[in-house]
Structure formats: C-alpha cells, structure tokens
CSV table of C-alpha atoms and ligand atoms in Angstrom, one decimal:
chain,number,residue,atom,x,y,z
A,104,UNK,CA,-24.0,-13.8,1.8
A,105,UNK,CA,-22.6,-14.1,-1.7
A,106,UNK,CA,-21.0,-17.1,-3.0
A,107,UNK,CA,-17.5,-17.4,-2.3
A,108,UNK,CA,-14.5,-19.7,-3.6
A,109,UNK,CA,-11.4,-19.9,-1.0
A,110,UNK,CA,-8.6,-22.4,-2.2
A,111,UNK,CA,-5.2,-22.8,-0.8
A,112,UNK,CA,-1.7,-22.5,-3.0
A,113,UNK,CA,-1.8,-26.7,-2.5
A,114,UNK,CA,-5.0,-26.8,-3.9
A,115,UNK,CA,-7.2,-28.0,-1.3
A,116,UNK,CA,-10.3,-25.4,-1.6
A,117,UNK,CA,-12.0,-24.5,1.9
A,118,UNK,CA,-15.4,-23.2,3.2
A,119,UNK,CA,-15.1,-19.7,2.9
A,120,UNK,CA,-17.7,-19.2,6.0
A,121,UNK,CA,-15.1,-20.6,8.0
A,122,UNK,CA,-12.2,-18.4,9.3
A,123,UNK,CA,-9.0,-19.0,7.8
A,124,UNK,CA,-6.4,-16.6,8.9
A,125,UNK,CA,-4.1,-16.5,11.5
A,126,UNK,CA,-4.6,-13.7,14.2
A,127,UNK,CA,-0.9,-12.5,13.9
A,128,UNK,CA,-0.6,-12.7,10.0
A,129,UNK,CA,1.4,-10.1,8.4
A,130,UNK,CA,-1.3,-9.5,5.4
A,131,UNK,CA,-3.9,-8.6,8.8
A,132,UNK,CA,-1.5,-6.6,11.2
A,133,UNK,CA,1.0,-5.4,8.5
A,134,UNK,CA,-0.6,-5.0,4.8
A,135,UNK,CA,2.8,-7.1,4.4
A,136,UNK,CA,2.4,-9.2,1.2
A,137,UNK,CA,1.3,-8.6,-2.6
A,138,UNK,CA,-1.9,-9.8,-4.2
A,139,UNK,CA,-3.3,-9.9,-7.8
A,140,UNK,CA,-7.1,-10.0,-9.3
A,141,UNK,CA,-8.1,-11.5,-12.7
A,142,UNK,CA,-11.5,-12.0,-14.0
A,143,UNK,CA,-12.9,-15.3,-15.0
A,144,UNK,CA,-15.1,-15.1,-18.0
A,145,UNK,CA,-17.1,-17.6,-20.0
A,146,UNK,CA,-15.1,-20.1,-17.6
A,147,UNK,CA,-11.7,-19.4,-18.2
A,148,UNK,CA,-9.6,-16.7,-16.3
A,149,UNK,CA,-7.7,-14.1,-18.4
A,150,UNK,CA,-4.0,-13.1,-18.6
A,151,UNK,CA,-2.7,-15.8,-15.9
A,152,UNK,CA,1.0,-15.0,-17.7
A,153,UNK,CA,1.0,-11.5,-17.0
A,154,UNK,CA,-0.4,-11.7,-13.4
A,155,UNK,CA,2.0,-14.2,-12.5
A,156,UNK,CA,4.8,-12.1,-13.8
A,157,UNK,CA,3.7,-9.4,-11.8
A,158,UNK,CA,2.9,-11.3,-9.0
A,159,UNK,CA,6.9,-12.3,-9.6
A,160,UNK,CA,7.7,-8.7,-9.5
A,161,UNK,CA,6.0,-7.8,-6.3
A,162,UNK,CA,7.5,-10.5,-4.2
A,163,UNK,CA,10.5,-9.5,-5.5
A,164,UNK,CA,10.0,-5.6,-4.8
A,165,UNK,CA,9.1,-7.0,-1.2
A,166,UNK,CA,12.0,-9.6,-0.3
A,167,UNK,CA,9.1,-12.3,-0.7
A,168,UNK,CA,10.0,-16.2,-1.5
A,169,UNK,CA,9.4,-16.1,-5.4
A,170,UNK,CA,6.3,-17.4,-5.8
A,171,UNK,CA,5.9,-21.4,-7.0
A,172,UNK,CA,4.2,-20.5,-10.3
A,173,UNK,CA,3.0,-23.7,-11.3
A,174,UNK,CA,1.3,-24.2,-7.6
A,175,UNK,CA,-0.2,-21.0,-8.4
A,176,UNK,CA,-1.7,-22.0,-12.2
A,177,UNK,CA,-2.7,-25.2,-10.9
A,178,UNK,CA,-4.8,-23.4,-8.3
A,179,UNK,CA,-6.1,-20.9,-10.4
A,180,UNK,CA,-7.2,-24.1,-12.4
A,181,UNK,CA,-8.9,-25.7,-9.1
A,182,UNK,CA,-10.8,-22.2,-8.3
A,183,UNK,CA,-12.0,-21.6,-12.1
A,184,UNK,CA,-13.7,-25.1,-11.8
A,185,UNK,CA,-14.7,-24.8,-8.3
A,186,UNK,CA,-16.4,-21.7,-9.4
A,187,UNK,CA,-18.0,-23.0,-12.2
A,188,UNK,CA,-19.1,-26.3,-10.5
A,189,UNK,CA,-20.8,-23.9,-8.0
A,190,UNK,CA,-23.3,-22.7,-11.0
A,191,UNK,CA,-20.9,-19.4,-11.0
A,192,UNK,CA,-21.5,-19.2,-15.2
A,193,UNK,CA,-21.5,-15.0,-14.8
A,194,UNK,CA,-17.9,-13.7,-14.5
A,195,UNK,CA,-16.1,-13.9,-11.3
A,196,UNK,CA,-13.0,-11.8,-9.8
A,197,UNK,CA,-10.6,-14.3,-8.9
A,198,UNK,CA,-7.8,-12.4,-6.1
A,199,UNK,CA,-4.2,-14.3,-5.2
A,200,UNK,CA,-3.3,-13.2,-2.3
A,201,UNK,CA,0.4,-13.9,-0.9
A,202,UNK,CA,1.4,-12.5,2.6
A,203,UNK,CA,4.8,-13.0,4.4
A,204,UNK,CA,2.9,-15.1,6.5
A,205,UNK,CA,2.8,-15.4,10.4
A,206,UNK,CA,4.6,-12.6,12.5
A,207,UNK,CA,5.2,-15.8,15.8
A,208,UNK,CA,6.8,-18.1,12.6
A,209,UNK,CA,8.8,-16.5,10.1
A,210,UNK,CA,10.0,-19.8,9.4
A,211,UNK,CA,6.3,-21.1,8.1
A,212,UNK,CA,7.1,-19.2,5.4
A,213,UNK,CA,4.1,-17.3,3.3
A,214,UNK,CA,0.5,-17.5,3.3
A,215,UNK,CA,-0.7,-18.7,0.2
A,216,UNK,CA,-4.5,-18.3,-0.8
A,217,UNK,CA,-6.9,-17.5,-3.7
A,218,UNK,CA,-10.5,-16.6,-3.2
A,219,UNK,CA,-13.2,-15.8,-6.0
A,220,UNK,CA,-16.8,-14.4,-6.1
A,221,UNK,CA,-19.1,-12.9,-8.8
A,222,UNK,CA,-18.3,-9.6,-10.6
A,223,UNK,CA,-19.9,-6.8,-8.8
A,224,UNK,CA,-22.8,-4.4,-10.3
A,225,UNK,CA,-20.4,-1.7,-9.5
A,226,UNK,CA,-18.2,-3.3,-12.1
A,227,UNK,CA,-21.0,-3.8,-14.3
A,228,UNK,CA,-22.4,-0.4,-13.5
A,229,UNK,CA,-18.6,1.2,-14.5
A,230,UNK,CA,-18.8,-0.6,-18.2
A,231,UNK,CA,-22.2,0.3,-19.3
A,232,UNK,CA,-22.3,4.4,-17.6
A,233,UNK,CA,-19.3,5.5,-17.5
A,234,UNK,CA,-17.5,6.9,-14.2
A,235,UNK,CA,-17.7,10.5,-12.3
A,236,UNK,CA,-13.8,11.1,-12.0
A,237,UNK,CA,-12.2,13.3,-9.6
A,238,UNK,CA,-8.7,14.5,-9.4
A,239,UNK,CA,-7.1,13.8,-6.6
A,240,UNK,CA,-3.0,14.8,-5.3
A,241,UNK,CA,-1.4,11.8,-5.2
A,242,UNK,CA,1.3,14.0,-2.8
A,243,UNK,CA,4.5,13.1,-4.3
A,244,UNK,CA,6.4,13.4,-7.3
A,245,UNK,CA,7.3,11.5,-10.2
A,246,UNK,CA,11.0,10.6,-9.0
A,247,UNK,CA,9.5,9.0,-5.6
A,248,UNK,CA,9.6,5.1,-7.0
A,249,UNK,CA,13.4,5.5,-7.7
A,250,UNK,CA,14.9,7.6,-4.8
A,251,UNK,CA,12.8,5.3,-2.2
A,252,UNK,CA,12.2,1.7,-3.2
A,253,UNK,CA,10.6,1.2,-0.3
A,254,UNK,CA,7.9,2.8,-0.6
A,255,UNK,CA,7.0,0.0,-3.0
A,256,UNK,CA,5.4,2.5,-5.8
A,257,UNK,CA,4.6,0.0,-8.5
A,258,UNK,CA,4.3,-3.0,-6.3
A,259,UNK,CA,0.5,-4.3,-5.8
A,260,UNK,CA,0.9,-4.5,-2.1
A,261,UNK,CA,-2.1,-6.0,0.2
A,262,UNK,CA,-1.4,-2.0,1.8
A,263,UNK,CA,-4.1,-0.4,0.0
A,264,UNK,CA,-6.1,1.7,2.6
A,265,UNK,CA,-4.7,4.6,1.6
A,266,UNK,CA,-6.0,4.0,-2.1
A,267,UNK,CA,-9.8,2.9,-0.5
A,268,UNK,CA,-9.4,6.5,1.5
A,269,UNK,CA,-9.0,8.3,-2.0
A,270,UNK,CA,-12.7,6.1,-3.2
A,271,UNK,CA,-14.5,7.1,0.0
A,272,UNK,CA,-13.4,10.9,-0.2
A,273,UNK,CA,-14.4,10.8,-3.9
A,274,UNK,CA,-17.7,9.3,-3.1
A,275,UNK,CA,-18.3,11.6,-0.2
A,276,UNK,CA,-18.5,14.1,-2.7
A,277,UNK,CA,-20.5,12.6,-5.3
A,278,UNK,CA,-18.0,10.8,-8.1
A,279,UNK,CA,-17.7,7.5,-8.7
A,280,UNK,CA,-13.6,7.1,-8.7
A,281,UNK,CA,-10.4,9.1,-8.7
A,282,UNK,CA,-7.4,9.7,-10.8
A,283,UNK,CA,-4.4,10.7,-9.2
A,284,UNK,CA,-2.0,13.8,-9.9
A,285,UNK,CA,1.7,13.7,-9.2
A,286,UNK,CA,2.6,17.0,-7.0
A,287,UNK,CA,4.3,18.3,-10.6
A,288,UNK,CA,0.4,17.7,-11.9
A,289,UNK,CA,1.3,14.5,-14.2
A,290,UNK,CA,-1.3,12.0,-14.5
A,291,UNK,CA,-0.8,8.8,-12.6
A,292,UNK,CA,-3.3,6.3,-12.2
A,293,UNK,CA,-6.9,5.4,-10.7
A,294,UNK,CA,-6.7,3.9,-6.9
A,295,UNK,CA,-7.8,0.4,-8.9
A,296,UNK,CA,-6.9,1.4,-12.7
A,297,UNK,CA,-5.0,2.7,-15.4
A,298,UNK,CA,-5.8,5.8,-17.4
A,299,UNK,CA,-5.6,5.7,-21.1
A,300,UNK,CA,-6.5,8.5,-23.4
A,301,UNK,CA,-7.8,7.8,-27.2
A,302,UNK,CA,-7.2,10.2,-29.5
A,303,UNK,CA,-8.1,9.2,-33.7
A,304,UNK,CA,-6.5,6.0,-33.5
A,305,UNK,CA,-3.5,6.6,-30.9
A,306,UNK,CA,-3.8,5.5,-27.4
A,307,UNK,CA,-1.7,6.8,-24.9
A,308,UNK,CA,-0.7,6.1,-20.8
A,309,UNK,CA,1.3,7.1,-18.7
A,310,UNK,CA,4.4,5.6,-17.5
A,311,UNK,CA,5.2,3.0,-15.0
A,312,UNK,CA,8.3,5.0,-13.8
A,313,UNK,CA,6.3,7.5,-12.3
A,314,UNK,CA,5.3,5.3,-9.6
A,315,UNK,CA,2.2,3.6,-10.6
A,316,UNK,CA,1.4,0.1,-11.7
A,317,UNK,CA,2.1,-1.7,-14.3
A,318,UNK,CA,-1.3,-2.7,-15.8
A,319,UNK,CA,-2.1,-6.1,-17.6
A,320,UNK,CA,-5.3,-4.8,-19.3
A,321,UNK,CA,-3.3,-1.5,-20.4
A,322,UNK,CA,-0.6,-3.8,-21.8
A,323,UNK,CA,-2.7,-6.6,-23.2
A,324,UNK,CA,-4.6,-3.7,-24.9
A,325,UNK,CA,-1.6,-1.5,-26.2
A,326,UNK,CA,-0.2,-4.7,-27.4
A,327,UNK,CA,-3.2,-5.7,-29.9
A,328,UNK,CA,-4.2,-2.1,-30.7
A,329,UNK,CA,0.0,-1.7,-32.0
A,330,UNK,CA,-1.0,-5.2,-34.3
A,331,UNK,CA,-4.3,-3.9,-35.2
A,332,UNK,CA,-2.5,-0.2,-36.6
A,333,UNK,CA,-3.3,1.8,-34.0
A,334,UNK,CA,-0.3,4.5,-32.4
A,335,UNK,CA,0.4,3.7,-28.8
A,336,UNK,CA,2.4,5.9,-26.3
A,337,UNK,CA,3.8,5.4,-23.0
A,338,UNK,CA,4.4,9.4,-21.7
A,339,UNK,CA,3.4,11.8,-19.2
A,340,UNK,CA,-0.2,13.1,-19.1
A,341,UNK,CA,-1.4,16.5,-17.8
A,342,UNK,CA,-4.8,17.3,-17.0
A,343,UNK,CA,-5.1,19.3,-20.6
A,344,UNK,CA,-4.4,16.1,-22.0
A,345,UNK,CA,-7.0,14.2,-20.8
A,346,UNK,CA,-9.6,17.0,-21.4
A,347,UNK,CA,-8.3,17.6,-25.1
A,348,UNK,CA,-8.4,13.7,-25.7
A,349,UNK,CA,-11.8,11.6,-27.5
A,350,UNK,CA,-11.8,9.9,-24.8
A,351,UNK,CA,-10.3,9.2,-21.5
A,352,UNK,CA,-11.2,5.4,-20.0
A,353,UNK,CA,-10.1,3.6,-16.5
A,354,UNK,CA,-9.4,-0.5,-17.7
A,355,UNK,CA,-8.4,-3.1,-14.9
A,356,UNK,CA,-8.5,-6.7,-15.2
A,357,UNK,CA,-12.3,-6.6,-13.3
A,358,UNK,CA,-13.6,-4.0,-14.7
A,359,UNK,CA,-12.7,-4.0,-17.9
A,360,UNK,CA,-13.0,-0.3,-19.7
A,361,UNK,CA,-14.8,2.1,-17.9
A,362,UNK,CA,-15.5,5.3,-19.8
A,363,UNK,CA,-14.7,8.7,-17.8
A,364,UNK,CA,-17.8,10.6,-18.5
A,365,UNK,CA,-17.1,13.4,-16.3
A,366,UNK,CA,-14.4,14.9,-14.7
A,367,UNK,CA,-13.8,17.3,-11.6
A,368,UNK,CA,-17.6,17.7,-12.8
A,369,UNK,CA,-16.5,18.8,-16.5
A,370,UNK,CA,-18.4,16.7,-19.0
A,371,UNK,CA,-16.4,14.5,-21.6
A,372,UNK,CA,-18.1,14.5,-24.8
A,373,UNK,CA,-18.9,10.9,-25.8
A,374,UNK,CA,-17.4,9.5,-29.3
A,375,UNK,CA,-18.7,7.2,-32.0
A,376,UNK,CA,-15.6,5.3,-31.5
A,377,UNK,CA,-16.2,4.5,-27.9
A,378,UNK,CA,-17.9,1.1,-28.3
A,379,UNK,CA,-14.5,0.2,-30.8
A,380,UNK,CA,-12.3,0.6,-27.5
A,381,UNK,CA,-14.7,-1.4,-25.9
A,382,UNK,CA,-14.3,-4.2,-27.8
A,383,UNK,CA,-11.0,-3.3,-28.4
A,384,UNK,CA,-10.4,-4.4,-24.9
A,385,UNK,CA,-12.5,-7.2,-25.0
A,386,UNK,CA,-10.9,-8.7,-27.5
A,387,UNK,CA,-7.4,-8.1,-25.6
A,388,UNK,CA,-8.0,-9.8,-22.4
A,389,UNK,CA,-8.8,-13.1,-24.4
A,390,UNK,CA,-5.3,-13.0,-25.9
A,391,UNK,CA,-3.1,-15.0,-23.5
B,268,PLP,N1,-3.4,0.6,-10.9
B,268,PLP,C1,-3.8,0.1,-9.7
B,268,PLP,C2,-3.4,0.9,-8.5
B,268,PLP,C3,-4.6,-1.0,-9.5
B,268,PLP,O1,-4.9,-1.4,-8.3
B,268,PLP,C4,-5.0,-1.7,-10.7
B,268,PLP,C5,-5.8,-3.0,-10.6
B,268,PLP,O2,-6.4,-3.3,-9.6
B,268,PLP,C6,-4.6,-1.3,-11.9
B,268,PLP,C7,-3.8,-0.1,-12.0
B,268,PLP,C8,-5.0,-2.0,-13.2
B,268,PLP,O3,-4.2,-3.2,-13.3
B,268,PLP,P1,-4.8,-4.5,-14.1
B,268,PLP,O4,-5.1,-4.0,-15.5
B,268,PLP,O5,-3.6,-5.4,-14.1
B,268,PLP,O6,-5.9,-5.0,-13.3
C-alpha cells in the first residue's frame, strides 16, 4: 500500500492503516462537509492562504463552524514534515478534509483531519502528455448558483460522486477527463480543474458565477501573468472558443497545467509557447 500521512486538526498524526472514522459520520453517510488539496513540493506546500480562504468560504456556503485557521496551518506544518521525515522528497497531495462531524453528536462538533500521499503518475502522466478531453452537459444553466444556494455550486463539497461519474464515463470511452458545458453551452470547468485558454499573450477563464469553483492555481496564475504583461479575462467560453484558442490547459493545485491535446477527439495543435505557460504556472504556485 502506498505511504500515507493522516494528522488530526490538533496535530497529533495517526497510523493511516488504522481506521479512523466514525461509522455515522456525515462526510461517509452524507458527503456533508468541504475539503481542500494542495501539493507539497520541494518540502513546502503551496498556496496555504488561498486554500484556507476557500476552505473559509465553503464552511460558510455550508453553515459549518468557521474553521480554526491557525489549527489548520499548524497542521499543514505537522503533515509537511511528517511527510518529509517519512523520506516523501517527491511531491505529495496534501487533502483537508472538514465534515460536520457525527450524525448521533451534533454537539462533537466537526471532524477535522488532513491526510497526504505521493503525487500520482496520473498527475505526472497529465503534465508531460497532455489530456484527451471530452465535453460533457453539465445539465443546468449558468443562473443555477444564484437562484439555489443550496445546491452549493462553487463550494468544494466532500459530495463529489457525481463529478467521479463524469471521469468514469469519459474514460469508458477512451479520454482522459472532461470539461463541462452549461445547458446554454458555456464552458464551465473540469470535474477536478479549471479551464483556461491562451491566446498571444492573453489568458482567459471563465467565471466563478456560473457555478464552478473558484480555482487557486487559475488565480495564483492570472495574478502573475497580469504582473508579468500578459491580458487576463474572466468571461464566458463557448466551445468555438476553446477550439480557436493556442491553447486550451486544465491547472489544479495537483496537477498543475495539463495541456488539452485533444478534444471530443479533435486535435489541438501544439504551440511553441506551451512550455512558457508551463512555467508560467510553475512559477505561480511558489508565490504565496
Ligand atoms: N474545479 C473543480 C471542480 C475542482 O475540483 C478543482 C480542484 O480540485 C479545481 C476546479 C481547481 O482548483 P485548484 O486550482 O484550487 O486546485
């Protein structure tokens, strides 16, 4: 089995061989809580800030305590080190995982836990080839996250089946991930990613407000591509836009930039400037 980290919100970090959860807790029976994953590379782990902002925002999106954000740096610290005193030296994905706790005591409050293990050759696999994209319907429109807030659109809910589905039916029939389409057709997101087009030097997403979620790599790497000169644009995407762009990618905080090479089995032409995103986003993520 591979090397896992498991540390609690106090710190205390567990054998993860041994099982941890309660039977009746909400993350298991409910998908009830919000989690976050950052990647831990060259022994540090990248954009804590932005994570636990949005971390914040998901609590808050789900009635959830607000979260004790120095508890949750100091044990980010504790599994970094934990993970590097293990001999992890490769990059790891480090998830946060917050649940409304036990459904036979509410009043225990959340469950509070952090695990870590190595990067996966998927991940790696994603950077260096690319991705096989499909389109998939995402089934509802743009103006869902506003007219019903509980359907948590934008939150990074532990209720992700639905977004594993969309994988397995892609990879039933041969591509590697999906983009999703509103109902109008506008661009959303990947089930695990952001979508951003590069065009010359302008970069361009589409916007949190149409129900998808805010991204930390997107943002880390709009933010140093507007210092660096580059045009950036939040705005809606349609399919002609992403086949008329340079080059379309999928970033996440794991993963990184993935290139779309192909998509609904159309070929993307590759660009010189493809390895300059690449380290575009490279360089991002280590800006804190
Ligand atoms: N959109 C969804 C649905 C995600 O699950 C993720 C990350 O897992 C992202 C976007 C990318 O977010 P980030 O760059 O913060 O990892």
């Amino acid at each position: 089995m591979a090397q896992q980290i498991l540390v609690t919100l106090d710190g205390t970090v567990h054998d993860p061989d041994v099982p941890f959860l309660h039977a009746d807790d909400l993350a298991a029976v409910r998908g009830d809580g919000v989690f976050e994953t950052l990647l831990i590379r060259s022994g540090s782990t990248r954009r804590v800030d932005a994570h636990l902002d949005r971390l914040a925002r998901s609590a808050a999106m789900m009635d959830l305590p607000e979260p004790d954000r120095d508890a949750w740096q100091m044990a980010i610290e504790v599994a970094e080190k934990e993970w590097s005193a293990v001999g992890g030296d490769g990059e790891a994905w480090l998830r946060l995982v917050y649940s409304r706790g036990r459904e036979s005591a509410p009043e225990a409050g959340p469950t509070a836990y952090l695990v870590a293990g190595a990067v996966a050759e998927r991940a790696r696999r994603a950077r260096s080839e690319g991705l096989s994209v499909m389109m998939l319907d995402r089934g509802y429109s743009t103006d869902l996250a506003g007219q019903a807030p509980w359907q948590l659109l934008g939150a990074k809910s532990l209720s992700y089946a639905t977004n594993m589905a969309a994988l397995r039916h892609a990879e039933h029939q041969g591509f590697d991930d999906v983009i999703y389409l509103s109902s109008e057709g506008a661009v959303l997101e990947g089930p695990r990613s952001t979508v951003i087009t590069v065009t010359g030097k302008s970069l361009a997403t589409p916007p949190p407000e149409t129900g998808i979620l805010p991204g930390t790599t997107q943002r880390a790497v709009f933010d140093l591509a507007e210092q660096e000169g580059w045009a950036t644009a939040t705005k809606t995407l349609r399919r002609a836009d992403l086949l008329g762009a340079d080059s379309v990618w999928l970033v996440s905080s794991v993963t990184l930039a993935a290139r779309v090479h192909s998509l609904n089995r159309h070929v993307l032409p590759t660009s010189t400037a493809d390895d300059e995103f690449v380290d575009l986003v490279d360089r991002a993520i280590c800006v804190d």
